[in-house]
mmCIF file of N, CA and C in Angstrom:
data_model
loop_
_atom_site.group_PDB
_atom_site.id
_atom_site.type_symbol
_atom_site.label_atom_id
_atom_site.label_comp_id
_atom_site.label_asym_id
_atom_site.label_seq_id
_atom_site.Cartn_x
_atom_site.Cartn_y
_atom_site.Cartn_z
ATOM 1 N N UNK A 1 -3.309 -5.610 12.792
ATOM 2 C CA UNK A 1 -4.463 -5.242 11.999
ATOM 3 C C UNK A 1 -4.677 -6.315 10.940
ATOM 4 N N UNK A 2 -5.899 -6.719 10.751
ATOM 5 C CA UNK A 2 -6.216 -7.754 9.777
ATOM 6 C C UNK A 2 -6.220 -7.171 8.369
ATOM 7 N N UNK A 3 -5.801 -8.008 7.414
ATOM 8 C CA UNK A 3 -5.732 -7.546 6.032
ATOM 9 C C UNK A 3 -7.104 -7.156 5.502
ATOM 10 N N UNK A 4 -8.177 -7.766 6.016
ATOM 11 C CA UNK A 4 -9.522 -7.406 5.564
ATOM 12 C C UNK A 4 -9.869 -5.970 5.932
ATOM 13 N N UNK A 5 -9.314 -5.474 7.017
ATOM 14 C CA UNK A 5 -9.573 -4.094 7.414
ATOM 15 C C UNK A 5 -8.973 -3.116 6.409
ATOM 16 N N UNK A 6 -8.025 -3.584 5.625
ATOM 17 C CA UNK A 6 -7.364 -2.735 4.637
ATOM 18 C C UNK A 6 -8.012 -2.813 3.269
ATOM 19 N N UNK A 7 -9.102 -3.553 3.178
ATOM 20 C CA UNK A 7 -9.767 -3.748 1.894
ATOM 21 C C UNK A 7 -9.935 -2.413 1.169
ATOM 22 N N UNK A 8 -9.414 -2.335 -0.031
ATOM 23 C CA UNK A 8 -9.525 -1.120 -0.816
ATOM 24 C C UNK A 8 -8.393 -0.139 -0.600
ATOM 25 N N UNK A 9 -7.527 -0.380 0.379
ATOM 26 C CA UNK A 9 -6.445 0.566 0.663
ATOM 27 C C UNK A 9 -5.060 -0.043 0.517
ATOM 28 N N UNK A 10 -4.973 -1.355 0.407
ATOM 29 C CA UNK A 10 -3.670 -2.013 0.342
ATOM 30 C C UNK A 10 -2.861 -1.546 -0.857
ATOM 31 N N UNK A 11 -3.489 -1.415 -2.013
ATOM 32 C CA UNK A 11 -2.751 -0.979 -3.196
ATOM 33 C C UNK A 11 -2.121 0.395 -2.964
ATOM 34 N N UNK A 12 -2.876 1.304 -2.383
ATOM 35 C CA UNK A 12 -2.357 2.647 -2.108
ATOM 36 C C UNK A 12 -1.174 2.589 -1.138
ATOM 37 N N UNK A 13 -1.277 1.735 -0.129
ATOM 38 C CA UNK A 13 -0.174 1.603 0.827
ATOM 39 C C UNK A 13 1.077 1.064 0.144
ATOM 40 N N UNK A 14 0.905 0.080 -0.722
ATOM 41 C CA UNK A 14 2.051 -0.482 -1.436
ATOM 42 C C UNK A 14 2.673 0.546 -2.376
ATOM 43 N N UNK A 15 1.843 1.279 -3.095
ATOM 44 C CA UNK A 15 2.362 2.321 -3.982
ATOM 45 C C UNK A 15 3.132 3.368 -3.179
ATOM 46 N N UNK A 16 2.614 3.709 -2.016
ATOM 47 C CA UNK A 16 3.269 4.699 -1.169
ATOM 48 C C UNK A 16 4.645 4.212 -0.698
ATOM 49 N N UNK A 17 4.719 2.952 -0.312
ATOM 50 C CA UNK A 17 6.004 2.393 0.128
ATOM 51 C C UNK A 17 7.012 2.419 -1.025
ATOM 52 N N UNK A 18 6.550 2.104 -2.225
ATOM 53 C CA UNK A 18 7.452 2.060 -3.380
ATOM 54 C C UNK A 18 7.803 3.445 -3.911
ATOM 55 N N UNK A 19 7.091 4.455 -3.457
ATOM 56 C CA UNK A 19 7.388 5.821 -3.876
ATOM 57 C C UNK A 19 8.819 6.210 -3.480
ATOM 58 N N UNK A 20 9.307 5.637 -2.403
ATOM 59 C CA UNK A 20 10.657 5.948 -1.931
ATOM 60 C C UNK A 20 11.757 5.267 -2.719
ATOM 61 N N UNK A 21 11.419 4.365 -3.618
ATOM 62 C CA UNK A 21 12.421 3.671 -4.427
ATOM 63 C C UNK A 21 12.124 2.189 -4.504
ATOM 64 N N UNK A 22 12.848 1.527 -5.368
ATOM 65 C CA UNK A 22 12.647 0.103 -5.612
ATOM 66 C C UNK A 22 12.969 -0.722 -4.362
ATOM 67 N N UNK A 23 12.144 -1.733 -4.112
ATOM 68 C CA UNK A 23 12.327 -2.623 -2.963
ATOM 69 C C UNK A 23 11.961 -4.042 -3.359
ATOM 70 N N UNK A 24 12.575 -5.013 -2.704
ATOM 71 C CA UNK A 24 12.162 -6.404 -2.890
ATOM 72 C C UNK A 24 11.013 -6.690 -1.925
ATOM 73 N N UNK A 25 10.314 -7.801 -2.160
ATOM 74 C CA UNK A 25 9.095 -8.116 -1.430
ATOM 75 C C UNK A 25 9.221 -8.065 0.081
ATOM 76 N N UNK A 26 10.242 -8.710 0.632
ATOM 77 C CA UNK A 26 10.397 -8.728 2.083
ATOM 78 C C UNK A 26 10.621 -7.317 2.625
ATOM 79 N N UNK A 27 11.384 -6.491 1.889
ATOM 80 C CA UNK A 27 11.629 -5.112 2.327
ATOM 81 C C UNK A 27 10.333 -4.303 2.309
ATOM 82 N N UNK A 28 9.443 -4.604 1.374
ATOM 83 C CA UNK A 28 8.139 -3.933 1.327
ATOM 84 C C UNK A 28 7.330 -4.289 2.573
ATOM 85 N N UNK A 29 7.316 -5.566 2.907
ATOM 86 C CA UNK A 29 6.593 -6.021 4.094
ATOM 87 C C UNK A 29 7.154 -5.351 5.345
ATOM 88 N N UNK A 30 8.459 -5.275 5.445
ATOM 89 C CA UNK A 30 9.097 -4.634 6.599
ATOM 90 C C UNK A 30 8.816 -3.135 6.638
ATOM 91 N N UNK A 31 8.782 -2.483 5.466
ATOM 92 C CA UNK A 31 8.486 -1.049 5.422
ATOM 93 C C UNK A 31 7.053 -0.784 5.894
ATOM 94 N N UNK A 32 6.109 -1.621 5.477
ATOM 95 C CA UNK A 32 4.729 -1.472 5.948
ATOM 96 C C UNK A 32 4.665 -1.616 7.463
ATOM 97 N N UNK A 33 5.361 -2.616 7.970
ATOM 98 C CA UNK A 33 5.370 -2.859 9.413
ATOM 99 C C UNK A 33 6.016 -1.690 10.160
ATOM 100 N N UNK A 34 7.145 -1.228 9.667
ATOM 101 C CA UNK A 34 7.877 -0.146 10.320
ATOM 102 C C UNK A 34 7.092 1.170 10.293
ATOM 103 N N UNK A 35 6.603 1.544 9.122
ATOM 104 C CA UNK A 35 5.893 2.822 8.984
ATOM 105 C C UNK A 35 4.577 2.840 9.754
ATOM 106 N N UNK A 36 4.029 1.661 10.028
ATOM 107 C CA UNK A 36 2.765 1.599 10.778
ATOM 108 C C UNK A 36 2.983 1.392 12.267
ATOM 109 N N UNK A 37 4.229 1.419 12.710
ATOM 110 C CA UNK A 37 4.509 1.179 14.121
ATOM 111 C C UNK A 37 4.184 -0.249 14.532
ATOM 112 N N UNK A 38 4.245 -1.171 13.581
ATOM 113 C CA UNK A 38 3.996 -2.578 13.860
ATOM 114 C C UNK A 38 2.553 -3.014 13.666
ATOM 115 N N UNK A 39 1.672 -2.074 13.389
ATOM 116 C CA UNK A 39 0.259 -2.397 13.215
ATOM 117 C C UNK A 39 0.017 -3.225 11.958
ATOM 118 N N UNK A 40 0.717 -2.905 10.879
ATOM 119 C CA UNK A 40 0.559 -3.638 9.627
ATOM 120 C C UNK A 40 1.636 -4.708 9.534
ATOM 121 N N UNK A 41 1.304 -5.892 9.962
ATOM 122 C CA UNK A 41 2.208 -7.032 9.888
ATOM 123 C C UNK A 41 1.531 -8.060 8.976
ATOM 124 N N UNK A 42 1.576 -7.770 7.684
ATOM 125 C CA UNK A 42 0.800 -8.544 6.718
ATOM 126 C C UNK A 42 1.609 -9.711 6.160
ATOM 127 N N UNK A 43 0.943 -10.833 5.930
ATOM 128 C CA UNK A 43 1.643 -12.009 5.411
ATOM 129 C C UNK A 43 1.962 -11.874 3.926
ATOM 130 N N UNK A 44 2.933 -12.672 3.491
ATOM 131 C CA UNK A 44 3.327 -12.656 2.076
ATOM 132 C C UNK A 44 2.144 -13.023 1.182
ATOM 133 N N UNK A 45 1.245 -13.855 1.678
ATOM 134 C CA UNK A 45 0.076 -14.260 0.909
ATOM 135 C C UNK A 45 -0.888 -13.118 0.641
ATOM 136 N N UNK A 46 -0.728 -12.015 1.325
ATOM 137 C CA UNK A 46 -1.515 -10.816 1.078
ATOM 138 C C UNK A 46 -0.750 -9.853 0.170
ATOM 139 N N UNK A 47 0.547 -9.714 0.428
ATOM 140 C CA UNK A 47 1.356 -8.718 -0.274
ATOM 141 C C UNK A 47 1.657 -9.110 -1.717
ATOM 142 N N UNK A 48 2.141 -10.322 -1.936
ATOM 143 C CA UNK A 48 2.576 -10.695 -3.285
ATOM 144 C C UNK A 48 1.445 -10.712 -4.309
ATOM 145 N N UNK A 49 0.259 -11.204 -3.986
ATOM 146 C CA UNK A 49 -0.828 -11.101 -4.969
ATOM 147 C C UNK A 49 -1.167 -9.638 -5.306
ATOM 148 N N UNK A 50 -1.100 -8.770 -4.307
ATOM 149 C CA UNK A 50 -1.371 -7.344 -4.544
ATOM 150 C C UNK A 50 -0.297 -6.746 -5.445
ATOM 151 N N UNK A 51 0.957 -7.109 -5.229
ATOM 152 C CA UNK A 51 2.036 -6.608 -6.088
ATOM 153 C C UNK A 51 1.854 -7.095 -7.521
ATOM 154 N N UNK A 52 1.466 -8.351 -7.690
ATOM 155 C CA UNK A 52 1.218 -8.878 -9.047
ATOM 156 C C UNK A 52 0.053 -8.140 -9.706
ATOM 157 N N UNK A 53 -0.990 -7.838 -8.924
ATOM 158 C CA UNK A 53 -2.129 -7.090 -9.450
ATOM 159 C C UNK A 53 -1.691 -5.689 -9.895
ATOM 160 N N UNK A 54 -0.866 -5.026 -9.091
ATOM 161 C CA UNK A 54 -0.367 -3.703 -9.446
ATOM 162 C C UNK A 54 0.531 -3.766 -10.676
ATOM 163 N N UNK A 55 1.255 -4.849 -10.805
ATOM 164 C CA UNK A 55 2.116 -5.021 -11.982
ATOM 165 C C UNK A 55 1.262 -5.219 -13.238
ATOM 166 N N UNK A 56 0.234 -6.045 -13.143
ATOM 167 C CA UNK A 56 -0.666 -6.251 -14.292
ATOM 168 C C UNK A 56 -1.343 -4.944 -14.702
ATOM 169 N N UNK A 57 -1.631 -4.085 -13.737
ATOM 170 C CA UNK A 57 -2.268 -2.797 -14.009
ATOM 171 C C UNK A 57 -1.292 -1.778 -14.586
ATOM 172 N N UNK A 58 0.002 -2.110 -14.575
ATOM 173 C CA UNK A 58 1.007 -1.199 -15.109
ATOM 174 C C UNK A 58 1.503 -0.163 -14.121
ATOM 175 N N UNK A 59 1.132 -0.293 -12.846
ATOM 176 C CA UNK A 59 1.553 0.674 -11.829
ATOM 177 C C UNK A 59 2.914 0.342 -11.225
ATOM 178 N N UNK A 60 3.321 -0.915 -11.374
ATOM 179 C CA UNK A 60 4.571 -1.400 -10.795
ATOM 180 C C UNK A 60 5.286 -2.250 -11.846
ATOM 181 N N UNK A 61 6.595 -2.147 -11.868
ATOM 182 C CA UNK A 61 7.428 -3.028 -12.688
ATOM 183 C C UNK A 61 8.315 -3.819 -11.746
ATOM 184 N N UNK A 62 8.704 -5.006 -12.177
ATOM 185 C CA UNK A 62 9.588 -5.807 -11.332
ATOM 186 C C UNK A 62 10.679 -6.435 -12.180
ATOM 187 N N UNK A 63 11.751 -6.794 -11.499
ATOM 188 C CA UNK A 63 12.835 -7.512 -12.162
ATOM 189 C C UNK A 63 13.527 -8.396 -11.133
ATOM 190 N N UNK A 64 14.058 -9.492 -11.623
ATOM 191 C CA UNK A 64 14.776 -10.415 -10.753
ATOM 192 C C UNK A 64 16.230 -9.987 -10.655
ATOM 193 N N UNK A 65 16.782 -10.140 -9.473
ATOM 194 C CA UNK A 65 18.202 -9.867 -9.255
ATOM 195 C C UNK A 65 18.717 -10.856 -8.224
ATOM 196 N N UNK A 66 20.024 -10.947 -8.137
ATOM 197 C CA UNK A 66 20.643 -11.806 -7.139
ATOM 198 C C UNK A 66 21.363 -10.919 -6.133
ATOM 199 N N UNK A 67 20.991 -11.078 -4.872
ATOM 200 C CA UNK A 67 21.585 -10.300 -3.783
ATOM 201 C C UNK A 67 22.130 -11.297 -2.767
ATOM 202 N N UNK A 68 23.434 -11.246 -2.520
ATOM 203 C CA UNK A 68 24.082 -12.173 -1.590
ATOM 204 C C UNK A 68 23.747 -13.629 -1.917
ATOM 205 N N UNK A 69 23.728 -13.932 -3.205
ATOM 206 C CA UNK A 69 23.463 -15.294 -3.643
ATOM 207 C C UNK A 69 22.003 -15.710 -3.631
ATOM 208 N N UNK A 70 21.116 -14.793 -3.297
ATOM 209 C CA UNK A 70 19.676 -15.104 -3.248
ATOM 210 C C UNK A 70 18.952 -14.358 -4.351
ATOM 211 N N UNK A 71 18.058 -15.069 -5.030
ATOM 212 C CA UNK A 71 17.228 -14.441 -6.060
ATOM 213 C C UNK A 71 16.131 -13.628 -5.383
ATOM 214 N N UNK A 72 15.985 -12.396 -5.832
ATOM 215 C CA UNK A 72 14.945 -11.528 -5.285
ATOM 216 C C UNK A 72 14.277 -10.782 -6.418
ATOM 217 N N UNK A 73 12.994 -10.597 -6.259
ATOM 218 C CA UNK A 73 12.249 -9.800 -7.217
ATOM 219 C C UNK A 73 12.110 -8.406 -6.633
ATOM 220 N N UNK A 74 12.553 -7.426 -7.388
ATOM 221 C CA UNK A 74 12.523 -6.043 -6.936
ATOM 222 C C UNK A 74 11.426 -5.301 -7.685
ATOM 223 N N UNK A 75 10.660 -4.512 -6.955
ATOM 224 C CA UNK A 75 9.515 -3.791 -7.510
ATOM 225 C C UNK A 75 9.788 -2.293 -7.476
ATOM 226 N N UNK A 76 9.290 -1.595 -8.488
ATOM 227 C CA UNK A 76 9.407 -0.131 -8.516
ATOM 228 C C UNK A 76 8.177 0.463 -9.184
ATOM 229 N N UNK A 77 7.880 1.704 -8.825
ATOM 230 C CA UNK A 77 6.738 2.408 -9.414
ATOM 231 C C UNK A 77 7.024 2.800 -10.855
ATOM 232 N N UNK A 78 5.988 2.794 -11.664
ATOM 233 C CA UNK A 78 6.057 3.325 -13.016
ATOM 234 C C UNK A 78 5.439 4.724 -12.994
ATOM 235 N N UNK A 79 5.468 5.396 -14.118
ATOM 236 C CA UNK A 79 4.787 6.690 -14.215
ATOM 237 C C UNK A 79 3.307 6.546 -13.901
ATOM 238 N N UNK A 80 2.707 5.484 -14.392
ATOM 239 C CA UNK A 80 1.305 5.206 -14.103
ATOM 240 C C UNK A 80 1.094 4.997 -12.608
ATOM 241 N N UNK A 81 2.047 4.354 -11.946
ATOM 242 C CA UNK A 81 1.962 4.127 -10.510
ATOM 243 C C UNK A 81 2.010 5.422 -9.719
ATOM 244 N N UNK A 82 2.859 6.357 -10.166
ATOM 245 C CA UNK A 82 2.932 7.661 -9.502
ATOM 246 C C UNK A 82 1.604 8.406 -9.647
ATOM 247 N N UNK A 83 1.014 8.333 -10.829
ATOM 248 C CA UNK A 83 -0.279 8.997 -11.051
ATOM 249 C C UNK A 83 -1.377 8.319 -10.231
ATOM 250 N N UNK A 84 -1.348 6.994 -10.184
ATOM 251 C CA UNK A 84 -2.342 6.260 -9.393
ATOM 252 C C UNK A 84 -2.225 6.620 -7.921
ATOM 253 N N UNK A 85 -0.994 6.747 -7.426
ATOM 254 C CA UNK A 85 -0.784 7.114 -6.023
ATOM 255 C C UNK A 85 -1.336 8.508 -5.740
ATOM 256 N N UNK A 86 -1.119 9.444 -6.647
ATOM 257 C CA UNK A 86 -1.657 10.796 -6.467
ATOM 258 C C UNK A 86 -3.184 10.748 -6.386
ATOM 259 N N UNK A 87 -3.800 9.941 -7.236
ATOM 260 C CA UNK A 87 -5.251 9.790 -7.200
ATOM 261 C C UNK A 87 -5.726 9.143 -5.909
ATOM 262 N N UNK A 88 -4.979 8.132 -5.443
ATOM 263 C CA UNK A 88 -5.334 7.462 -4.178
ATOM 264 C C UNK A 88 -5.238 8.431 -3.013
ATOM 265 N N UNK A 89 -4.235 9.288 -3.023
ATOM 266 C CA UNK A 89 -4.084 10.271 -1.942
ATOM 267 C C UNK A 89 -5.249 11.256 -1.929
ATOM 268 N N UNK A 90 -5.656 11.714 -3.099
ATOM 269 C CA UNK A 90 -6.779 12.651 -3.177
ATOM 270 C C UNK A 90 -8.068 11.974 -2.696
ATOM 271 N N UNK A 91 -8.279 10.731 -3.119
ATOM 272 C CA UNK A 91 -9.472 9.994 -2.685
ATOM 273 C C UNK A 91 -9.462 9.764 -1.183
ATOM 274 N N UNK A 92 -8.282 9.421 -0.647
ATOM 275 C CA UNK A 92 -8.172 9.179 0.792
ATOM 276 C C UNK A 92 -8.466 10.455 1.575
ATOM 277 N N UNK A 93 -7.961 11.581 1.110
ATOM 278 C CA UNK A 93 -8.189 12.845 1.810
ATOM 279 C C UNK A 93 -9.679 13.168 1.852
ATOM 280 N N UNK A 94 -10.348 12.951 0.723
ATOM 281 C CA UNK A 94 -11.783 13.207 0.672
ATOM 282 C C UNK A 94 -12.540 12.266 1.610
ATOM 283 N N UNK A 95 -12.214 10.976 1.578
ATOM 284 C CA UNK A 95 -12.870 10.005 2.446
ATOM 285 C C UNK A 95 -12.587 10.317 3.912
ATOM 286 N N UNK A 96 -11.336 10.594 4.226
ATOM 287 C CA UNK A 96 -10.944 10.878 5.606
ATOM 288 C C UNK A 96 -11.682 12.100 6.153
ATOM 289 N N UNK A 97 -11.777 13.134 5.359
ATOM 290 C CA UNK A 97 -12.481 14.346 5.773
ATOM 291 C C UNK A 97 -13.957 14.053 6.027
ATOM 292 N N UNK A 98 -14.560 13.292 5.127
ATOM 293 C CA UNK A 98 -15.978 12.966 5.264
ATOM 294 C C UNK A 98 -16.236 12.099 6.487
ATOM 295 N N UNK A 99 -15.440 11.044 6.672
ATOM 296 C CA UNK A 99 -15.637 10.149 7.812
ATOM 297 C C UNK A 99 -15.380 10.891 9.121
ATOM 298 N N UNK A 100 -14.416 11.793 9.128
ATOM 299 C CA UNK A 100 -14.124 12.571 10.344
ATOM 300 C C UNK A 100 -15.314 13.414 10.780
ATOM 301 N N UNK A 101 -16.142 13.802 9.830
ATOM 302 C CA UNK A 101 -17.340 14.573 10.183
ATOM 303 C C UNK A 101 -18.295 13.746 11.043
ATOM 304 N N UNK A 102 -18.192 12.429 10.928
ATOM 305 C CA UNK A 102 -19.054 11.539 11.704
ATOM 306 C C UNK A 102 -18.353 10.965 12.920
ATOM 307 N N UNK A 103 -17.088 10.616 12.762
ATOM 308 C CA UNK A 103 -16.378 9.907 13.822
ATOM 309 C C UNK A 103 -15.290 10.741 14.483
ATOM 310 N N UNK A 104 -15.158 11.985 14.122
ATOM 311 C CA UNK A 104 -14.106 12.849 14.644
ATOM 312 C C UNK A 104 -14.259 13.142 16.128
ATOM 313 N N UNK A 105 -13.271 13.785 16.669
ATOM 314 C CA UNK A 105 -13.215 14.082 18.104
ATOM 315 C C UNK A 105 -14.341 14.987 18.563
ATOM 316 N N UNK A 106 -14.883 15.788 17.646
ATOM 317 C CA UNK A 106 -15.938 16.723 18.049
ATOM 318 C C UNK A 106 -17.232 15.993 18.397
ATOM 319 N N UNK A 107 -17.372 14.783 17.927
ATOM 320 C CA UNK A 107 -18.616 14.056 18.167
ATOM 321 C C UNK A 107 -19.693 14.520 17.196
ATOM 322 N N UNK A 108 -20.898 14.029 17.395
ATOM 323 C CA UNK A 108 -21.980 14.385 16.483
ATOM 324 C C UNK A 108 -22.420 15.828 16.674
ATOM 325 N N UNK A 109 -22.993 16.402 15.643
ATOM 326 C CA UNK A 109 -23.499 17.775 15.803
ATOM 327 C C UNK A 109 -24.696 17.785 16.743
ATOM 328 N N UNK A 110 -24.998 18.907 17.366
ATOM 329 C CA UNK A 110 -26.146 18.953 18.284
ATOM 330 C C UNK A 110 -27.430 18.677 17.521
ATOM 331 N N UNK A 111 -28.341 18.036 18.198
ATOM 332 C CA UNK A 111 -29.636 17.726 17.594
ATOM 333 C C UNK A 111 -30.436 19.008 17.412
ATOM 334 N N UNK A 112 -31.130 19.071 16.302
ATOM 335 C CA UNK A 112 -31.984 20.230 16.080
ATOM 336 C C UNK A 112 -33.408 19.857 16.458
ATOM 337 N N UNK A 113 -34.100 20.811 17.031
ATOM 338 C CA UNK A 113 -35.492 20.530 17.460
ATOM 339 C C UNK A 113 -36.474 21.370 16.718
#
């Protein structure tokens, strides 16, 4: 799936992945890939700018650590991030319900004459 198809939803996906606990960047990318069944295989050039944007917004905090001799930046949700995720979920449910009325399995409603 192309990152452009996720326009407007990437932040929510990242917040959702971090809801399970702090992760470093590569682990976030792998979690997106795993949870999507391989559909979301996004490059670092898409993920890291989004994480920095979420950090500037106060939804995510990060810190550097050394793991097996490698420096890694670990990200975690803040209280603001948890609230933002709850709002994103509510918005997604509303959008999903509305779009399903048009594109759902039932098809379009019968024409009125």
